[in-house]
GROMACS .gro file of C-alpha atoms in nm:
model
  441
    1UNK     CA    1  -0.011   0.015   0.022
    2UNK     CA    2   0.092   0.353  -0.089
    3UNK     CA    3   0.014   0.666   0.068
    4UNK     CA    4  -0.005   0.963  -0.071
    5UNK     CA    5  -0.152   1.325   0.106
    6UNK     CA    6  -0.175   1.709  -0.018
    7UNK     CA    7  -0.407   1.972   0.042
    8UNK     CA    8  -0.656   2.299  -0.156
    9UNK     CA    9  -0.966   2.430  -0.114
   10UNK     CA   10  -1.231   2.503  -0.348
   11UNK     CA   11  -0.987   2.716  -0.590
   12UNK     CA   12  -0.784   2.435  -0.613
   13UNK     CA   13  -1.053   2.142  -0.669
   14UNK     CA   14  -1.006   2.103  -1.031
   15UNK     CA   15  -0.629   2.016  -0.991
   16UNK     CA   16  -0.654   1.791  -0.714
   17UNK     CA   17  -0.884   1.630  -0.892
   18UNK     CA   18  -0.717   1.567  -1.187
   19UNK     CA   19  -0.403   1.468  -0.987
   20UNK     CA   20  -0.599   1.206  -0.844
   21UNK     CA   21  -0.796   1.056  -1.163
   22UNK     CA   22  -0.425   0.996  -1.278
   23UNK     CA   23  -0.281   0.848  -0.970
   24UNK     CA   24  -0.628   0.599  -1.013
   25UNK     CA   25  -0.509   0.579  -1.366
   26UNK     CA   26  -0.130   0.499  -1.311
   27UNK     CA   27  -0.040   0.364  -0.929
   28UNK     CA   28  -0.011  -0.016  -1.035
   29UNK     CA   29  -0.037  -0.084  -0.588
   30UNK     CA   30  -0.344   0.000  -0.417
   31UNK     CA   31  -0.303   0.361  -0.216
   32UNK     CA   32  -0.408   0.557  -0.049
   33UNK     CA   33  -0.484   0.985  -0.058
   34UNK     CA   34  -0.527   1.211   0.197
   35UNK     CA   35  -0.686   1.523   0.097
   36UNK     CA   36  -0.631   1.830   0.364
   37UNK     CA   37  -0.972   2.044   0.227
   38UNK     CA   38  -0.968   2.428   0.293
   39UNK     CA   39  -1.281   2.458   0.334
   40UNK     CA   40  -1.548   2.320   0.417
   41UNK     CA   41  -1.696   2.323  -0.004
   42UNK     CA   42  -1.437   2.121  -0.081
   43UNK     CA   43  -1.435   1.856   0.152
   44UNK     CA   44  -1.849   1.853   0.069
   45UNK     CA   45  -1.817   1.756  -0.283
   46UNK     CA   46  -1.529   1.485  -0.186
   47UNK     CA   47  -1.770   1.360  -0.013
   48UNK     CA   48  -2.087   1.352  -0.278
   49UNK     CA   49  -1.793   1.193  -0.516
   50UNK     CA   50  -1.742   0.915  -0.299
   51UNK     CA   51  -1.385   0.827  -0.457
   52UNK     CA   52  -1.286   0.494  -0.360
   53UNK     CA   53  -0.921   0.626  -0.223
   54UNK     CA   54  -0.954   0.919  -0.077
   55UNK     CA   55  -1.030   0.949   0.250
   56UNK     CA   56  -1.083   1.332   0.281
   57UNK     CA   57  -0.961   1.582   0.645
   58UNK     CA   58  -1.120   1.914   0.718
   59UNK     CA   59  -0.838   2.179   0.763
   60UNK     CA   60  -0.972   2.178   1.152
   61UNK     CA   61  -0.871   1.888   1.208
   62UNK     CA   62  -0.510   1.965   1.109
   63UNK     CA   63  -0.542   2.273   1.328
   64UNK     CA   64  -0.629   2.120   1.599
   65UNK     CA   65  -0.510   2.268   1.927
   66UNK     CA   66  -0.215   2.326   1.732
   67UNK     CA   67  -0.100   2.710   1.967
   68UNK     CA   68   0.166   2.758   1.682
   69UNK     CA   69   0.002   2.688   1.448
   70UNK     CA   70  -0.312   2.918   1.511
   71UNK     CA   71  -0.041   3.181   1.607
   72UNK     CA   72   0.108   3.186   1.278
   73UNK     CA   73  -0.221   3.247   1.125
   74UNK     CA   74  -0.255   3.546   1.311
   75UNK     CA   75   0.012   3.722   1.159
   76UNK     CA   76   0.063   3.601   0.744
   77UNK     CA   77  -0.154   3.634   0.451
   78UNK     CA   78  -0.409   3.348   0.318
   79UNK     CA   79  -0.156   3.217   0.092
   80UNK     CA   80   0.154   3.240   0.340
   81UNK     CA   81  -0.092   3.030   0.561
   82UNK     CA   82  -0.144   2.794   0.358
   83UNK     CA   83   0.249   2.758   0.262
   84UNK     CA   84   0.305   2.717   0.692
   85UNK     CA   85   0.037   2.412   0.683
   86UNK     CA   86   0.228   2.197   0.480
   87UNK     CA   87   0.498   2.082   0.697
   88UNK     CA   88   0.200   2.031   0.940
   89UNK     CA   89  -0.072   1.808   0.720
   90UNK     CA   90   0.235   1.589   0.671
   91UNK     CA   91   0.296   1.521   1.011
   92UNK     CA   92   0.004   1.506   1.151
   93UNK     CA   93  -0.107   1.266   0.874
   94UNK     CA   94   0.195   1.070   0.976
   95UNK     CA   95   0.145   1.124   1.384
   96UNK     CA   96  -0.228   0.971   1.335
   97UNK     CA   97  -0.161   0.684   1.095
   98UNK     CA   98   0.169   0.511   1.222
   99UNK     CA   99   0.063   0.222   1.018
  100UNK     CA  100   0.218   0.482   0.658
  101UNK     CA  101   0.574   0.349   0.608
  102UNK     CA  102   0.625   0.609   0.335
  103UNK     CA  103   0.383   0.928   0.280
  104UNK     CA  104   0.416   1.089  -0.030
  105UNK     CA  105   0.353   1.477  -0.042
  106UNK     CA  106   0.181   1.632  -0.389
  107UNK     CA  107   0.129   1.969  -0.488
  108UNK     CA  108  -0.246   1.989  -0.652
  109UNK     CA  109  -0.137   2.091  -0.956
  110UNK     CA  110   0.026   1.809  -0.995
  111UNK     CA  111  -0.014   1.528  -1.279
  112UNK     CA  112   0.100   1.183  -1.361
  113UNK     CA  113   0.173   0.999  -1.698
  114UNK     CA  114   0.342   0.735  -1.591
  115UNK     CA  115   0.385   0.452  -1.291
  116UNK     CA  116   0.502   0.678  -0.990
  117UNK     CA  117   0.655   0.387  -0.878
  118UNK     CA  118   0.976   0.564  -1.017
  119UNK     CA  119   0.961   0.854  -0.725
  120UNK     CA  120   0.993   0.511  -0.486
  121UNK     CA  121   1.257   0.363  -0.691
  122UNK     CA  122   1.495   0.685  -0.661
  123UNK     CA  123   1.348   0.712  -0.274
  124UNK     CA  124   1.579   0.415  -0.272
  125UNK     CA  125   1.721   0.349   0.143
  126UNK     CA  126   1.708   0.707   0.201
  127UNK     CA  127   1.437   0.904   0.423
  128UNK     CA  128   1.383   1.227   0.258
  129UNK     CA  129   1.328   1.264  -0.092
  130UNK     CA  130   1.352   1.649  -0.319
  131UNK     CA  131   1.412   1.755  -0.693
  132UNK     CA  132   1.572   2.019  -0.817
  133UNK     CA  133   1.404   2.289  -1.040
  134UNK     CA  134   1.702   2.228  -1.237
  135UNK     CA  135   1.686   2.553  -1.366
  136UNK     CA  136   1.826   2.624  -1.723
  137UNK     CA  137   2.090   2.876  -1.754
  138UNK     CA  138   1.892   3.107  -1.846
  139UNK     CA  139   1.687   3.151  -1.494
  140UNK     CA  140   1.911   3.028  -1.295
  141UNK     CA  141   1.881   3.310  -1.126
  142UNK     CA  142   1.592   3.219  -1.004
  143UNK     CA  143   1.773   2.977  -0.726
  144UNK     CA  144   1.792   3.292  -0.489
  145UNK     CA  145   1.388   3.152  -0.400
  146UNK     CA  146   1.541   2.751  -0.329
  147UNK     CA  147   1.723   2.540  -0.597
  148UNK     CA  148   1.448   2.272  -0.458
  149UNK     CA  149   1.055   2.277  -0.525
  150UNK     CA  150   0.816   2.248  -0.263
  151UNK     CA  151   0.593   2.076  -0.506
  152UNK     CA  152   0.665   1.674  -0.457
  153UNK     CA  153   0.849   1.535  -0.107
  154UNK     CA  154   0.853   1.215   0.042
  155UNK     CA  155   0.970   1.150   0.375
  156UNK     CA  156   1.026   0.757   0.549
  157UNK     CA  157   0.869   0.785   0.851
  158UNK     CA  158   1.171   0.742   1.078
  159UNK     CA  159   1.387   0.944   1.308
  160UNK     CA  160   1.545   1.075   1.029
  161UNK     CA  161   1.246   1.161   0.835
  162UNK     CA  162   1.012   1.250   1.162
  163UNK     CA  163   1.336   1.518   1.217
  164UNK     CA  164   1.374   1.693   0.916
  165UNK     CA  165   1.004   1.750   0.927
  166UNK     CA  166   0.995   1.837   1.281
  167UNK     CA  167   1.271   2.084   1.183
  168UNK     CA  168   1.085   2.208   0.899
  169UNK     CA  169   0.728   2.276   1.114
  170UNK     CA  170   0.925   2.484   1.361
  171UNK     CA  171   1.093   2.670   1.052
  172UNK     CA  172   0.725   2.799   0.888
  173UNK     CA  173   0.566   2.838   1.233
  174UNK     CA  174   0.849   3.110   1.308
  175UNK     CA  175   0.893   3.295   0.935
  176UNK     CA  176   0.665   3.193   0.578
  177UNK     CA  177   0.567   3.478   0.401
  178UNK     CA  178   0.600   3.578   0.014
  179UNK     CA  179   0.919   3.755   0.027
  180UNK     CA  180   1.267   3.717  -0.026
  181UNK     CA  181   1.419   3.782   0.332
  182UNK     CA  182   1.813   3.646   0.378
  183UNK     CA  183   1.837   3.286   0.347
  184UNK     CA  184   1.401   3.226   0.380
  185UNK     CA  185   1.144   3.238   0.112
  186UNK     CA  186   0.831   3.097   0.192
  187UNK     CA  187   0.810   2.772   0.303
  188UNK     CA  188   1.064   2.671  -0.033
  189UNK     CA  189   1.420   2.826   0.071
  190UNK     CA  190   1.461   2.575   0.356
  191UNK     CA  191   1.441   2.275   0.179
  192UNK     CA  192   1.822   2.376   0.085
  193UNK     CA  193   1.979   2.380   0.405
  194UNK     CA  194   1.848   1.961   0.462
  195UNK     CA  195   2.110   1.809   0.260
  196UNK     CA  196   2.385   2.018   0.444
  197UNK     CA  197   2.244   1.957   0.802
  198UNK     CA  198   2.109   1.623   0.800
  199UNK     CA  199   2.134   1.302   0.675
  200UNK     CA  200   1.925   1.049   0.517
  201UNK     CA  201   1.878   1.334   0.220
  202UNK     CA  202   1.830   1.198  -0.188
  203UNK     CA  203   1.768   1.380  -0.442
  204UNK     CA  204   1.640   1.299  -0.815
  205UNK     CA  205   1.820   1.201  -1.034
  206UNK     CA  206   1.525   1.141  -1.338
  207UNK     CA  207   1.405   1.426  -1.587
  208UNK     CA  208   1.066   1.340  -1.560
  209UNK     CA  209   1.033   1.356  -1.197
  210UNK     CA  210   1.044   1.756  -1.134
  211UNK     CA  211   0.894   1.877  -1.457
  212UNK     CA  212   0.780   2.173  -1.450
  213UNK     CA  213   0.685   2.507  -1.675
  214UNK     CA  214   1.038   2.643  -1.514
  215UNK     CA  215   1.268   2.400  -1.673
  216UNK     CA  216   1.083   2.224  -2.023
  217UNK     CA  217   1.248   2.455  -2.164
  218UNK     CA  218   1.561   2.271  -2.198
  219UNK     CA  219   1.415   1.914  -2.321
  220UNK     CA  220   1.253   1.792  -2.555
  221UNK     CA  221   0.839   1.583  -2.564
  222UNK     CA  222   0.750   1.318  -2.808
  223UNK     CA  223   0.534   1.024  -2.817
  224UNK     CA  224   0.735   0.703  -2.818
  225UNK     CA  225   0.572   0.368  -3.039
  226UNK     CA  226   0.409   0.262  -2.712
  227UNK     CA  227   0.205   0.602  -2.662
  228UNK     CA  228   0.445   0.659  -2.326
  229UNK     CA  229   0.538   1.098  -2.307
  230UNK     CA  230   0.898   1.157  -2.301
  231UNK     CA  231   1.093   1.398  -2.203
  232UNK     CA  232   1.428   1.355  -2.410
  233UNK     CA  233   1.441   0.958  -2.377
  234UNK     CA  234   1.336   0.917  -2.051
  235UNK     CA  235   0.929   0.886  -1.968
  236UNK     CA  236   0.748   1.192  -1.827
  237UNK     CA  237   0.647   1.118  -1.457
  238UNK     CA  238   0.504   1.350  -1.334
  239UNK     CA  239   0.453   1.766  -1.414
  240UNK     CA  240   0.409   2.073  -1.265
  241UNK     CA  241   0.131   2.286  -1.398
  242UNK     CA  242   0.250   2.578  -1.173
  243UNK     CA  243   0.029   2.904  -1.291
  244UNK     CA  244  -0.165   2.693  -1.528
  245UNK     CA  245  -0.480   2.921  -1.551
  246UNK     CA  246  -0.799   2.819  -1.603
  247UNK     CA  247  -1.000   3.171  -1.758
  248UNK     CA  248  -1.275   2.969  -1.873
  249UNK     CA  249  -1.372   2.662  -2.024
  250UNK     CA  250  -1.201   2.695  -2.401
  251UNK     CA  251  -0.927   2.876  -2.328
  252UNK     CA  252  -0.647   2.820  -2.081
  253UNK     CA  253  -0.257   3.014  -1.994
  254UNK     CA  254  -0.032   2.752  -1.987
  255UNK     CA  255   0.168   2.947  -1.745
  256UNK     CA  256   0.077   3.232  -1.660
  257UNK     CA  257   0.442   3.389  -1.621
  258UNK     CA  258   0.563   3.524  -1.947
  259UNK     CA  259   0.941   3.402  -1.889
  260UNK     CA  260   0.892   3.123  -1.879
  261UNK     CA  261   0.890   3.029  -2.260
  262UNK     CA  262   0.643   2.755  -2.424
  263UNK     CA  263   0.777   2.547  -2.710
  264UNK     CA  264   0.478   2.315  -2.922
  265UNK     CA  265   0.568   1.996  -2.835
  266UNK     CA  266   0.504   2.080  -2.415
  267UNK     CA  267   0.204   2.214  -2.535
  268UNK     CA  268   0.120   1.904  -2.804
  269UNK     CA  269   0.236   1.582  -2.526
  270UNK     CA  270   0.149   1.784  -2.211
  271UNK     CA  271  -0.089   2.056  -2.200
  272UNK     CA  272  -0.377   1.941  -2.431
  273UNK     CA  273  -0.399   1.611  -2.212
  274UNK     CA  274  -0.350   1.800  -1.920
  275UNK     CA  275  -0.671   2.019  -2.017
  276UNK     CA  276  -0.917   1.753  -2.172
  277UNK     CA  277  -0.894   1.576  -1.731
  278UNK     CA  278  -0.941   1.911  -1.624
  279UNK     CA  279  -1.231   1.919  -1.899
  280UNK     CA  280  -1.389   1.624  -1.738
  281UNK     CA  281  -1.373   1.712  -1.394
  282UNK     CA  282  -1.518   2.055  -1.422
  283UNK     CA  283  -1.742   1.849  -1.578
  284UNK     CA  284  -1.799   1.595  -1.265
  285UNK     CA  285  -1.824   1.885  -0.991
  286UNK     CA  286  -2.062   2.061  -1.233
  287UNK     CA  287  -2.288   1.725  -1.218
  288UNK     CA  288  -2.255   1.755  -0.815
  289UNK     CA  289  -2.316   2.149  -0.853
  290UNK     CA  290  -2.433   2.320  -1.136
  291UNK     CA  291  -2.357   2.628  -0.978
  292UNK     CA  292  -1.958   2.593  -0.947
  293UNK     CA  293  -1.701   2.815  -1.093
  294UNK     CA  294  -1.395   2.824  -0.895
  295UNK     CA  295  -1.092   2.878  -1.033
  296UNK     CA  296  -1.183   2.816  -1.361
  297UNK     CA  297  -1.316   3.223  -1.445
  298UNK     CA  298  -0.994   3.423  -1.470
  299UNK     CA  299  -1.007   3.667  -1.686
  300UNK     CA  300  -0.817   3.928  -1.584
  301UNK     CA  301  -0.549   3.737  -1.637
  302UNK     CA  302  -0.495   3.745  -2.029
  303UNK     CA  303  -0.223   4.015  -2.158
  304UNK     CA  304  -0.036   4.085  -2.487
  305UNK     CA  305   0.281   3.866  -2.409
  306UNK     CA  306   0.072   3.502  -2.274
  307UNK     CA  307   0.101   3.167  -2.532
  308UNK     CA  308  -0.224   3.066  -2.469
  309UNK     CA  309  -0.495   2.722  -2.585
  310UNK     CA  310  -0.795   2.836  -2.732
  311UNK     CA  311  -1.066   2.625  -2.896
  312UNK     CA  312  -1.128   2.654  -3.214
  313UNK     CA  313  -1.476   2.822  -3.183
  314UNK     CA  314  -1.324   3.140  -3.003
  315UNK     CA  315  -1.091   3.177  -3.384
  316UNK     CA  316  -1.356   3.451  -3.496
  317UNK     CA  317  -1.349   3.674  -3.171
  318UNK     CA  318  -0.920   3.648  -3.167
  319UNK     CA  319  -1.001   3.769  -3.550
  320UNK     CA  320  -1.177   4.011  -3.469
  321UNK     CA  321  -1.033   4.185  -3.161
  322UNK     CA  322  -0.662   4.190  -3.370
  323UNK     CA  323  -0.481   4.040  -3.080
  324UNK     CA  324  -0.061   4.034  -3.164
  325UNK     CA  325  -0.032   3.698  -3.080
  326UNK     CA  326  -0.034   3.443  -3.404
  327UNK     CA  327  -0.280   3.156  -3.425
  328UNK     CA  328  -0.148   2.784  -3.439
  329UNK     CA  329  -0.362   2.479  -3.532
  330UNK     CA  330  -0.331   2.212  -3.280
  331UNK     CA  331  -0.584   1.998  -3.375
  332UNK     CA  332  -0.951   1.995  -3.414
  333UNK     CA  333  -1.062   2.108  -3.104
  334UNK     CA  334  -0.793   2.337  -3.020
  335UNK     CA  335  -0.535   2.613  -3.181
  336UNK     CA  336  -0.204   2.794  -2.975
  337UNK     CA  337  -0.211   3.171  -2.965
  338UNK     CA  338   0.161   3.214  -3.000
  339UNK     CA  339   0.300   3.559  -2.825
  340UNK     CA  340   0.628   3.694  -2.943
  341UNK     CA  341   0.795   3.698  -2.617
  342UNK     CA  342   0.605   3.349  -2.399
  343UNK     CA  343   0.671   3.150  -2.737
  344UNK     CA  344   1.008   2.924  -2.820
  345UNK     CA  345   1.090   2.777  -3.079
  346UNK     CA  346   1.207   2.400  -3.116
  347UNK     CA  347   1.302   2.183  -3.371
  348UNK     CA  348   0.957   1.993  -3.422
  349UNK     CA  349   0.917   1.599  -3.561
  350UNK     CA  350   0.677   1.784  -3.759
  351UNK     CA  351   0.606   1.888  -4.092
  352UNK     CA  352   0.514   2.212  -4.014
  353UNK     CA  353   0.410   2.538  -4.220
  354UNK     CA  354   0.495   2.889  -4.167
  355UNK     CA  355   0.100   3.057  -4.048
  356UNK     CA  356  -0.047   3.264  -4.416
  357UNK     CA  357   0.116   2.989  -4.589
  358UNK     CA  358   0.010   3.032  -4.950
  359UNK     CA  359  -0.007   2.826  -5.278
  360UNK     CA  360   0.131   2.882  -5.639
  361UNK     CA  361  -0.174   2.781  -5.800
  362UNK     CA  362  -0.437   2.988  -5.884
  363UNK     CA  363  -0.797   2.970  -5.622
  364UNK     CA  364  -1.017   2.885  -5.983
  365UNK     CA  365  -0.737   2.630  -6.074
  366UNK     CA  366  -0.884   2.273  -6.102
  367UNK     CA  367  -0.754   1.990  -5.926
  368UNK     CA  368  -0.674   1.650  -6.061
  369UNK     CA  369  -0.836   1.301  -5.891
  370UNK     CA  370  -0.493   1.220  -5.845
  371UNK     CA  371  -0.394   1.548  -5.629
  372UNK     CA  372  -0.542   1.842  -5.374
  373UNK     CA  373  -0.223   2.076  -5.395
  374UNK     CA  374  -0.118   2.326  -5.192
  375UNK     CA  375   0.140   2.468  -5.234
  376UNK     CA  376   0.370   2.785  -5.206
  377UNK     CA  377   0.482   2.981  -5.482
  378UNK     CA  378   0.887   3.175  -5.463
  379UNK     CA  379   1.159   3.238  -5.595
  380UNK     CA  380   1.378   3.085  -5.412
  381UNK     CA  381   1.310   2.677  -5.482
  382UNK     CA  382   1.075   2.434  -5.246
  383UNK     CA  383   1.269   2.244  -5.033
  384UNK     CA  384   1.033   2.019  -4.843
  385UNK     CA  385   0.696   1.866  -4.977
  386UNK     CA  386   0.453   1.743  -4.659
  387UNK     CA  387   0.234   1.460  -4.868
  388UNK     CA  388  -0.088   1.364  -4.726
  389UNK     CA  389  -0.281   1.110  -4.835
  390UNK     CA  390  -0.652   1.071  -4.833
  391UNK     CA  391  -0.932   0.776  -4.809
  392UNK     CA  392  -1.276   0.847  -4.712
  393UNK     CA  393  -1.100   1.122  -4.430
  394UNK     CA  394  -1.276   1.432  -4.434
  395UNK     CA  395  -1.330   1.409  -4.074
  396UNK     CA  396  -1.037   1.469  -4.007
  397UNK     CA  397  -0.827   1.626  -4.300
  398UNK     CA  398  -0.955   2.032  -4.220
  399UNK     CA  399  -0.792   1.967  -3.867
  400UNK     CA  400  -0.457   1.823  -4.035
  401UNK     CA  401  -0.424   2.098  -4.306
  402UNK     CA  402  -0.480   2.390  -4.031
  403UNK     CA  403  -0.234   2.190  -3.790
  404UNK     CA  404   0.038   2.211  -4.119
  405UNK     CA  405  -0.025   2.610  -4.199
  406UNK     CA  406  -0.052   2.669  -3.903
  407UNK     CA  407   0.313   2.633  -3.757
  408UNK     CA  408   0.642   2.849  -3.788
  409UNK     CA  409   0.930   2.683  -3.861
  410UNK     CA  410   0.981   2.696  -4.235
  411UNK     CA  411   1.015   3.017  -4.410
  412UNK     CA  412   0.787   3.167  -4.644
  413UNK     CA  413   0.807   2.967  -5.004
  414UNK     CA  414   1.028   2.655  -4.857
  415UNK     CA  415   0.744   2.401  -4.782
  416UNK     CA  416   0.465   2.300  -5.014
  417UNK     CA  417   0.138   2.073  -4.881
  418UNK     CA  418   0.065   1.802  -5.127
  419UNK     CA  419  -0.301   1.624  -5.068
  420UNK     CA  420  -0.284   1.270  -5.255
  421UNK     CA  421  -0.654   1.192  -5.335
  422UNK     CA  422  -0.633   0.795  -5.330
  423UNK     CA  423  -0.996   0.716  -5.429
  424UNK     CA  424  -1.191   0.875  -5.178
  425UNK     CA  425  -1.536   0.882  -5.181
  426UNK     CA  426  -1.606   1.175  -4.953
  427UNK     CA  427  -1.544   1.542  -5.004
  428UNK     CA  428  -1.196   1.590  -4.903
  429UNK     CA  429  -1.179   1.864  -5.222
  430UNK     CA  430  -1.379   2.088  -5.136
  431UNK     CA  431  -1.186   2.140  -4.831
  432UNK     CA  432  -0.891   2.147  -5.015
  433UNK     CA  433  -1.029   2.431  -5.204
  434UNK     CA  434  -1.128   2.623  -4.970
  435UNK     CA  435  -0.768   2.608  -4.827
  436UNK     CA  436  -0.655   2.747  -5.176
  437UNK     CA  437  -0.935   3.043  -5.142
  438UNK     CA  438  -0.796   3.098  -4.799
  439UNK     CA  439  -0.426   3.098  -4.835
  440UNK     CA  440  -0.444   3.194  -5.222
  441UNK     CA  441  -0.576   3.581  -5.242
   0.00000   0.00000   0.00000
């Protein structure tokens, strides 16, 4: 039996349910998930959903008879108090459940993409497991806020593990504020001292653990032949959706922090699956409370420097508003709107075209039965041809072409798209003509 814990309020409830679903999907062993509910609404929703693996704990059970914690609550903001709670929650769960050998703490905005056993393998015989932010050189300066991230921590219920946990709790009760002061920042920078001061501390070396928007720019994401999401040559285990914003059910900001770059590969393989899970859990909660809107209506965040993901139904809205972001088709449902500041170019495994790609054929020229062609004329020679073979694929061809013409890897004149009709009985040709009329004008 494995044991996990987290804490969250109504504004993080949707993300927490996505986290729980990902554990149910990928954790191969029996497990319990202790969910500390920071408001009564959250507890009532969890109780109503009756998720087998989840034990809901009201926050007053954590606070009960804890003079140090209550005193700290008086002099800090709500977010600062939540940070203060982190070590106490882990401590209380271990104290109240002495049968737990190892407890893994997870921030509510984490999400698993493969078996979490990798984390236990990284813990090995150690008492505590931590993970570094692994900042790329461009963001190395952020280590002043802490080398390690609190989002995923593993504590063994032994002498060394409890000693570290008690020390951390004492420090957070004493000082836990949203500011950098000497060697302190929130609940996070204290972790820098663990390996220096205590024994039994291990640091994960697997790059599939501890991924987040602060480090993903240095990695390449893909999907292998077994449909595993990969980061470089390793499986993605867990990703931290820090600063992910749900503007509404049709619009999402991968990171509201515009210093974090957002490339196509991480959007396609990490963010789109997560968005799908978020939407499923919004629907799940609305089956209990149809008026639910906590954490899913954050319209004041979006600005001109944000790269964001939006449903195709919003294309006309954004086109009319003349926003600075450039639209890139991602699939049949979603578009990416990339900003000049936050979008990152990477070598792509996809054959792609720049936006506003134009063909050399006249829009009035009829298409042959053997080939439906969108190609791009230029004084320069074309370098790459993308050949799309169609057979009874009218349902999918539009999304395919939108994806191709919406990309930015090649310069104008370097790429053509050739759509080959292999005897289809459907109307793919109509869709292709629509694309010709749009991009040949």
